Each structure stands twice: as C-alpha cells, then as structure tokens.
mmCIF file of C-alpha atoms in Angstrom:
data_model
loop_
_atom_site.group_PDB
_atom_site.id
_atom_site.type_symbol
_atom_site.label_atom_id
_atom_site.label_comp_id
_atom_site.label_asym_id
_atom_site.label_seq_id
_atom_site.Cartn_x
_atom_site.Cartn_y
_atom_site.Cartn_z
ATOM 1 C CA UNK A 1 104.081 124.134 93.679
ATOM 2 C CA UNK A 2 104.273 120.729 93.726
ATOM 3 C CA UNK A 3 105.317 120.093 90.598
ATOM 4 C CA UNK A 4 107.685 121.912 90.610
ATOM 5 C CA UNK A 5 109.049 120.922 94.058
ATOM 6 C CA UNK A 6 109.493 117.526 92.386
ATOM 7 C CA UNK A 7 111.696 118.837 89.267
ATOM 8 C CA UNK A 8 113.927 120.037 91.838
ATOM 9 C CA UNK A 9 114.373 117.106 94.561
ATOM 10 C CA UNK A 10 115.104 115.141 90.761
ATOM 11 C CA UNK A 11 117.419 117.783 88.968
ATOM 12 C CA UNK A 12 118.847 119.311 92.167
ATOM 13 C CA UNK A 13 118.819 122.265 90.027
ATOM 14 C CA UNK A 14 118.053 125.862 92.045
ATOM 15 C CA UNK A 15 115.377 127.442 89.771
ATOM 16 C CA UNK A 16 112.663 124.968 90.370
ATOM 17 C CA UNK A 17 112.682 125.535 94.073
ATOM 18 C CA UNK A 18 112.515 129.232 93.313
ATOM 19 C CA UNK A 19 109.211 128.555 91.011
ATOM 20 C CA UNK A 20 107.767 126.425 93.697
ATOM 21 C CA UNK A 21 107.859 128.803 96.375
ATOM 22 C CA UNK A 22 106.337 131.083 93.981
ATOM 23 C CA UNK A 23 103.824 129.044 93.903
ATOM 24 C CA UNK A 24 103.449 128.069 97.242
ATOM 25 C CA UNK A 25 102.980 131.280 98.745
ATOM 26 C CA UNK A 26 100.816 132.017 95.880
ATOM 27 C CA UNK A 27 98.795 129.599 97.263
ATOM 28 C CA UNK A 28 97.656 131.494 100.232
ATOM 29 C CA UNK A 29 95.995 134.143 98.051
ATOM 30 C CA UNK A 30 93.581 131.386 96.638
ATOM 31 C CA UNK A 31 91.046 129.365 98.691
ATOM 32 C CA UNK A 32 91.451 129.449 102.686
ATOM 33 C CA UNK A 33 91.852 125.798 102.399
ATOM 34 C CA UNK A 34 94.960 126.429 100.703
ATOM 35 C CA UNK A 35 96.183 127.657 104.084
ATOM 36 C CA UNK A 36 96.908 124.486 105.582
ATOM 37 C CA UNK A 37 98.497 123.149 102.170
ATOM 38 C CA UNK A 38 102.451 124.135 103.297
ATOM 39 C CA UNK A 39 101.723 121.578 105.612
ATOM 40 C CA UNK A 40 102.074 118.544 102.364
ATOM 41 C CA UNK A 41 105.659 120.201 101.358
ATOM 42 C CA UNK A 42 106.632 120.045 105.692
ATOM 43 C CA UNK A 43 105.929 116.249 105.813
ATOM 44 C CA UNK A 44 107.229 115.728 103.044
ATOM 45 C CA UNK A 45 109.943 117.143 103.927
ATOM 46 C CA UNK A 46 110.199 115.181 107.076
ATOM 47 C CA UNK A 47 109.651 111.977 105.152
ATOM 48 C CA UNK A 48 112.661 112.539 102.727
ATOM 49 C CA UNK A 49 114.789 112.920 105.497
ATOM 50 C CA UNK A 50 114.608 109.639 106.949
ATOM 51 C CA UNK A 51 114.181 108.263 103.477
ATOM 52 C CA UNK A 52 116.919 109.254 101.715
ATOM 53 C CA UNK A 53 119.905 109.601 103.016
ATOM 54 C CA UNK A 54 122.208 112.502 103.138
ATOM 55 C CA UNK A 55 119.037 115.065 102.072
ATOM 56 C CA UNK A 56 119.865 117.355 104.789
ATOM 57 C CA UNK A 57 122.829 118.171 103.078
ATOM 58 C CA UNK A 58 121.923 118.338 99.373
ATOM 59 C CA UNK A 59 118.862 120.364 99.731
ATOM 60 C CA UNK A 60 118.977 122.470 102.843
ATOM 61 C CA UNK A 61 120.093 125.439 101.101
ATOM 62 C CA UNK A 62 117.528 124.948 98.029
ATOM 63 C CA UNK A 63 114.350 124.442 100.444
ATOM 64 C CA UNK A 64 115.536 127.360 102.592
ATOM 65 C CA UNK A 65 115.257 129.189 99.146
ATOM 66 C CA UNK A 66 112.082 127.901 98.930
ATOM 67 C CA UNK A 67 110.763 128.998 102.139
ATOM 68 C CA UNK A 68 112.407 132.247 101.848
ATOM 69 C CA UNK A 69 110.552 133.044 98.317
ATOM 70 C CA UNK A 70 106.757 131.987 99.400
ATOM 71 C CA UNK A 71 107.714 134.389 102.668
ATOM 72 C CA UNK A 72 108.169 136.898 100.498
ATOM 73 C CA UNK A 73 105.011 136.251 98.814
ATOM 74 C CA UNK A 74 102.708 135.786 101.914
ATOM 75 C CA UNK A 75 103.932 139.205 103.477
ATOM 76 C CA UNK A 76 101.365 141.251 102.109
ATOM 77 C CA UNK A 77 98.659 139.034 103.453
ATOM 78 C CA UNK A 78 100.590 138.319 106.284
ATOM 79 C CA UNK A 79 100.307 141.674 106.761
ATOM 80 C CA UNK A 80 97.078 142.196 106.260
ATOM 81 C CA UNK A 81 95.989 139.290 108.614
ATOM 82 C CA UNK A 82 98.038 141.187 111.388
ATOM 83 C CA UNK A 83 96.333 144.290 111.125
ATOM 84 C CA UNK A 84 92.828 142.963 110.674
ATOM 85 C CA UNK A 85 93.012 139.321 112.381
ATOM 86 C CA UNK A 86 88.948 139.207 112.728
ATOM 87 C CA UNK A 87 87.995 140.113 109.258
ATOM 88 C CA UNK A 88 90.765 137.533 108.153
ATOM 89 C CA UNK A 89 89.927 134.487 110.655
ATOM 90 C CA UNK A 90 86.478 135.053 110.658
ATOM 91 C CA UNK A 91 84.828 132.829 108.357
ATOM 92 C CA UNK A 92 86.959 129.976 109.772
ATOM 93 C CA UNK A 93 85.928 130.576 112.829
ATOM 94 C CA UNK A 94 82.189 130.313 111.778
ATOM 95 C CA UNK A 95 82.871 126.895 110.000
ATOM 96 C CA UNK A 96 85.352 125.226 112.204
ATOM 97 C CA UNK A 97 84.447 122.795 114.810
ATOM 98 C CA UNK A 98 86.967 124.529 117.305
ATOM 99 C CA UNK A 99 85.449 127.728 116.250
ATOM 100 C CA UNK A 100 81.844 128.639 116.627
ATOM 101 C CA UNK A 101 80.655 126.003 114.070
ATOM 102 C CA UNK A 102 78.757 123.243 114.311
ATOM 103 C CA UNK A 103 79.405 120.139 116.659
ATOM 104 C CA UNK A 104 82.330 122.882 118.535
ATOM 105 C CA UNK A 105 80.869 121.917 121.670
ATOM 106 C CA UNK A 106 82.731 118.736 121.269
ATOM 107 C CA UNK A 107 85.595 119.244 118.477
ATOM 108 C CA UNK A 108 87.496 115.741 118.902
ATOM 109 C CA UNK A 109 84.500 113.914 118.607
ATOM 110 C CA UNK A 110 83.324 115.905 116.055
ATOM 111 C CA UNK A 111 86.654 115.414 113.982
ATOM 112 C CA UNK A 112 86.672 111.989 114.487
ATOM 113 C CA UNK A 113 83.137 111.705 112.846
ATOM 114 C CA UNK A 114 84.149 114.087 110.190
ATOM 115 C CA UNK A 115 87.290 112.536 109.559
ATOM 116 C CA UNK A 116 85.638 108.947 108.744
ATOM 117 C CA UNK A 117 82.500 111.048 106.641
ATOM 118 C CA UNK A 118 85.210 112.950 104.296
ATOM 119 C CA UNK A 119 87.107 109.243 104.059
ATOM 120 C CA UNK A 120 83.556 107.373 102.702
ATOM 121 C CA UNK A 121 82.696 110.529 101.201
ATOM 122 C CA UNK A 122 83.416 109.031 97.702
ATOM 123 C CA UNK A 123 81.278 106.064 97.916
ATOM 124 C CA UNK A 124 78.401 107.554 100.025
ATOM 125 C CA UNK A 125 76.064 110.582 98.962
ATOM 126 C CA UNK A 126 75.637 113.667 100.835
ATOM 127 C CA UNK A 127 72.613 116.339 101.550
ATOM 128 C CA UNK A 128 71.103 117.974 98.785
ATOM 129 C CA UNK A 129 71.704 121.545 99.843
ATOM 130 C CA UNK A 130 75.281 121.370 100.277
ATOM 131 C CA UNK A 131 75.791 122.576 96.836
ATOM 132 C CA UNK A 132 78.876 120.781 96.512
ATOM 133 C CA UNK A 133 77.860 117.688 94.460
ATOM 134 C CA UNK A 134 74.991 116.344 91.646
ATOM 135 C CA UNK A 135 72.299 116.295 93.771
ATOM 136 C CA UNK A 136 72.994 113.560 96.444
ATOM 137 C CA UNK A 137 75.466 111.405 94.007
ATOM 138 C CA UNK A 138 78.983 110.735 95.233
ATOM 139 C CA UNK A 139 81.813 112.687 93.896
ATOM 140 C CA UNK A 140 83.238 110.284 91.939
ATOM 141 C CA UNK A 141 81.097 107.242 89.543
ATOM 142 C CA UNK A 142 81.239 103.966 91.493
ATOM 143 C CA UNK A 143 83.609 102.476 89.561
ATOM 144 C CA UNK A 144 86.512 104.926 89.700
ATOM 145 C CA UNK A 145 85.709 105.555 93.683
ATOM 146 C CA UNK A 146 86.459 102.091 94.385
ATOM 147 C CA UNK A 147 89.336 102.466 91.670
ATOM 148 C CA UNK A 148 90.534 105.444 93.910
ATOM 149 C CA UNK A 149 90.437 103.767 96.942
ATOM 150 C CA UNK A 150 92.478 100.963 95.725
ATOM 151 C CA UNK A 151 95.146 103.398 94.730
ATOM 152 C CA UNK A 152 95.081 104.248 98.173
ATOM 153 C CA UNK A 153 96.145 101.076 99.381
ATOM 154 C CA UNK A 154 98.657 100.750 96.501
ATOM 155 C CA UNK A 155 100.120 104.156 97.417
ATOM 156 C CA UNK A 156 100.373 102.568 100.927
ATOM 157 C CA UNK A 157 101.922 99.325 99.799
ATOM 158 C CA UNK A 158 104.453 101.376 98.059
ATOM 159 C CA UNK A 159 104.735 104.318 100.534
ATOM 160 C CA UNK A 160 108.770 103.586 100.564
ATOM 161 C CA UNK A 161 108.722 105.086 96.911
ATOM 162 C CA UNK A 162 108.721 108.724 97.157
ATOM 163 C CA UNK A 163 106.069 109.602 94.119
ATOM 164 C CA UNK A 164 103.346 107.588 96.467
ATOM 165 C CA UNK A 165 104.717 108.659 99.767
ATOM 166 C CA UNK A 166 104.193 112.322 98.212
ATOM 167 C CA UNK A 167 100.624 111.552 97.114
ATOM 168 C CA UNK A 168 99.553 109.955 100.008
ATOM 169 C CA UNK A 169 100.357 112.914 102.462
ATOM 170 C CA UNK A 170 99.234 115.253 99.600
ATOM 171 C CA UNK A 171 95.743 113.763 99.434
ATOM 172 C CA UNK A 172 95.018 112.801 102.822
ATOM 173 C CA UNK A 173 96.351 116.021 104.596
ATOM 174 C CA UNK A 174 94.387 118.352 101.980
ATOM 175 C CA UNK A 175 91.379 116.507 103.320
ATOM 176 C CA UNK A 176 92.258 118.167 106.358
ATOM 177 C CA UNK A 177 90.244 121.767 106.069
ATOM 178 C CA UNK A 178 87.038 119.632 105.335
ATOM 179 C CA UNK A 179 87.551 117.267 108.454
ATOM 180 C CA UNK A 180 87.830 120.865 110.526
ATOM 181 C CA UNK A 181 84.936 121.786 109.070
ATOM 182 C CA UNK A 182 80.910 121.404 110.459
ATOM 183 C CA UNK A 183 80.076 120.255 107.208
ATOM 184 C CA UNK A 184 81.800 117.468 106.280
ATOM 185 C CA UNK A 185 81.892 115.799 103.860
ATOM 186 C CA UNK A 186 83.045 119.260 101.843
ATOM 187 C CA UNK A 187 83.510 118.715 98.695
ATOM 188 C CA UNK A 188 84.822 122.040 97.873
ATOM 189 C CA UNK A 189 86.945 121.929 101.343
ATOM 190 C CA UNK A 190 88.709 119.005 99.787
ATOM 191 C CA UNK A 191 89.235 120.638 96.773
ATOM 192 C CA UNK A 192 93.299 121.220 97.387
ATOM 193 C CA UNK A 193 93.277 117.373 97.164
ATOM 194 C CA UNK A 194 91.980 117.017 93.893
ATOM 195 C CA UNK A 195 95.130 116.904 91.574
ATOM 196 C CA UNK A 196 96.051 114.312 94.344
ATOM 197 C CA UNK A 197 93.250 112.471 93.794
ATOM 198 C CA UNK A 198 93.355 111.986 89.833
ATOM 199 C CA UNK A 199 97.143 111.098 89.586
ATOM 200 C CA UNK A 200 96.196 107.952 92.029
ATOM 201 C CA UNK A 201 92.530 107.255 89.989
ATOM 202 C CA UNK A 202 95.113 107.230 86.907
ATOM 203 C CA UNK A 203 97.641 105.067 88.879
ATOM 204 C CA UNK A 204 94.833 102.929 89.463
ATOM 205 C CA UNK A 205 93.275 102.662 86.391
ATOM 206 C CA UNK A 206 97.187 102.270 84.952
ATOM 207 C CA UNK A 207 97.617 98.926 87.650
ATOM 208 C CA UNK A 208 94.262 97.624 86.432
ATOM 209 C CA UNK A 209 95.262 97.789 82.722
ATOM 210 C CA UNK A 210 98.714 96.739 83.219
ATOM 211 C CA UNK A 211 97.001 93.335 85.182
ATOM 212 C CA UNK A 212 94.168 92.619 82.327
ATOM 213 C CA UNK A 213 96.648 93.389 79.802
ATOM 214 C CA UNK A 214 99.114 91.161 81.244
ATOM 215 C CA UNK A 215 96.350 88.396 81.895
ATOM 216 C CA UNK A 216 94.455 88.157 78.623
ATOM 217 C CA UNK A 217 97.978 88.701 76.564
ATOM 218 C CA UNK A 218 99.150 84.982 78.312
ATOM 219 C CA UNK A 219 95.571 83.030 76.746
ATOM 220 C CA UNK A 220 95.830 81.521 73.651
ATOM 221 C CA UNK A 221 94.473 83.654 71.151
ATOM 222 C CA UNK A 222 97.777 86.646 71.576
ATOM 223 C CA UNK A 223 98.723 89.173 73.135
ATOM 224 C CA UNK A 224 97.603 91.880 70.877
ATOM 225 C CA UNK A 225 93.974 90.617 71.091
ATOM 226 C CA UNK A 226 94.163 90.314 74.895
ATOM 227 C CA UNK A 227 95.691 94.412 74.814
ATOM 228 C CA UNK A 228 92.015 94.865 72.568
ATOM 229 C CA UNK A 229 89.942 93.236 74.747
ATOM 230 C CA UNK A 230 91.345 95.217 77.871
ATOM 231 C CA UNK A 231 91.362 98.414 76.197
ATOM 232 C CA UNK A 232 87.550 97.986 75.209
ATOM 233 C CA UNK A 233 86.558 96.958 78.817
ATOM 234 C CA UNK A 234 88.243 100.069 80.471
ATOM 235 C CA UNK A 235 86.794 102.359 77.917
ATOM 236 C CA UNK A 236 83.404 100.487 78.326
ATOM 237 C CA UNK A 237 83.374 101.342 81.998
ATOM 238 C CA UNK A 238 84.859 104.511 81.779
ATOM 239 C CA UNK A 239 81.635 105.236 79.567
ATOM 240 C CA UNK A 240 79.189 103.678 82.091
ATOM 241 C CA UNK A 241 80.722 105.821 85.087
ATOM 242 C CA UNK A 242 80.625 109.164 82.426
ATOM 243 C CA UNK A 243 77.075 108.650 81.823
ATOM 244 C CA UNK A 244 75.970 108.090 85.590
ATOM 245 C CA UNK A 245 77.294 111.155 86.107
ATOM 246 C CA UNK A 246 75.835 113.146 83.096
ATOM 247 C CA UNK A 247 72.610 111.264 84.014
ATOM 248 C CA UNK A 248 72.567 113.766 86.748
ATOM 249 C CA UNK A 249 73.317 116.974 84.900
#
C-alpha cells in the first residue's frame, strides 16, 4: 500500500494509486491492527499538503481514486461489521483499555503508561508469557535497538524530507493498536510497524557506515582500507547482535 502510494506521489502516474488502494483496503482483511493503519496514508496526506505546494491540485483526483478503490474493497466487511457489530468489535473490546480490558478503569492514564512501555519496548524486556518475544529478551539485539532509535531522531532531524516524514508517522502511529491495548508492550500489536521499523534500522546502519567510512577513508593509510575496516566492524556487530538472539532460540 505504501509502496505503492509512493510510486505514485513520484510518477504522478494513475495506476499506482489504483494498486495502493488495493492494497489498502486489503489491509482490513488481515490483522485488526491493520484497522487503524489508513490512518498513516491520512497524515500523510495532511503533511504533503502543507509541504508541498500545489498537492491539492495534482493529486486530488488520484487519492480520491484511491479512497474510492479500498471502499470498494472494505464493503464486504463493512458489511459484515454492520450486521454483526459484536462478533466484529468484540475482541477489541476485551483488549482495549477503553473497552473492558485491563487498566479501562482509567484509559488516559493507562495510555500514557502504555504509550512510554511500547516506546522503551526495544531496549527493555517484557513478561515471559506474553508469547510475543524470546523469552524476556527485547525485540531487537542491543546494538540495532539503539541503532533504531537513532534513526528516530534522524528521521526527526530530517522530518522536512518526505521519505522520513512518511516513516516517522508510519512507525509511530502503527504503534498505536499496542498503546490501546492492556498489554503493552505488544509485540505482535506493533507488528503493522515493522516494515517501518527496518527501513530506519537500515537508514541507520547506512548513516553509521557512511560516517566510519568517511572517517577512516581521511587517515593515512587510504581510503579503501578505511571502507575494509568499516565494513568488518559492521559485519562484526551485526554477528554479535545475530548470535544474542539465536542464543535464545
């Protein structure tokens, strides 16, 4: 969906935004976190228009297209969810803290705590039982949760370029159905963040090499053996991080 979105908003072309509202309205046939997912392409949205100027008027027509085409894909479930709203709300209900969920009895405070649980959720373990990580390891190997984290604050830093503007909402609103959640930090909640979340480890990782590269190339003994030297200390660590994680397999 998102991909796709992209191809279009660059080629201004019309197929592309009929693909991704395939694929957006596919969406909703997935995981129920994938419900609040149109949410990324609305902000977006919103973000373009004061970004770029004259939007409204180049893509109004294509995005309407777009909207149109996932509507048509949603009606059967739409449908569905009209005729039988308990069977189709009900599990949300049971998990949400402004359902019937845990911590419900106060859902702000609750969201606050969950919001700042999913956001250290790749540095600090959870339970055991939740069955959504290696035991009580992190997500993600130290090193490439701090990594991740600093592509954060790059993607902020460069939040007037739309590829990071687009990640950032992307990641941090598809944490969104684990912060609603009584049992954050979900893992598998999250889990419509998780391309998201790789493209900025890679952007990360990608900074990092470009900065060792660029600092052992300037010392005296040449670039090439300064490129060496950086390749075999991200490969080293990218090793170390793969076997902490096996080492809990």
């Amino acid at each position: 969906a998102v991909l796709f979105l992209w191809q279009g908003l660059q080629t201004q072309r019309w197929w592309p935004f009929v693909a991704s509202g395939l694929f957006w309205g596919s969406a909703f046939y997935t995981y129920q976190a994938a419900w609040v997912f149109p949410g990324v392409l609305v902000l977006f949205v919103i973000y373009k228009v004061f970004q770029e100027r004259g939007f409204v008027e180049r893509y109004a027509w294509k995005l309407l297209l777009l909207v149109l085409v996932a509507a048509v894909v949603i009606f059967p479930l739409g449908e569905f969810a009209y005729r039988n709203p308990w069977m189709f709300f009900m599990r949300t209900q049971q998990v949400g803290v402004f359902g019937t969920g845990g911590g419900s009895q106060t859902p702000m405070a609750s969201m606050l705590n969950n919001a700042g649980k999913v956001a250290g959720g790749f540095l600090f373990a959870g339970p055991a039982s939740d069955g959504n990580r290696l035991y009580t390891r992190p997500p993600l190997p130290l090193f490439l949760a701090l990594t991740f984290y600093f592509a954060l604050l790059l993607a902020v830093a460069r939040a007037r370029r739309p590829a990071y503007a687009l990640l950032l909402i992307w990641c941090l609103w598809m944490w969104l159905p684990s912060i609603l959640a009584d049992d954050a930090p979900s893992i598998r909640r999250m889990i419509g963040s998780l391309p998201a979340i790789m493209i900025l480890v890679a952007a990360g990782l990608g900074w990092l090499f470009d900065a060792a590269r660029a600092l052992l190339g300037s010392v005296k003994f040449g670039r090439k053996a300064g490129l060496a030297a950086a390749g075999v200390a991200l490969s080293g660590l990218l090793m170390s991080a793969q076997a902490s994680g096996l080492g809990d397999m």
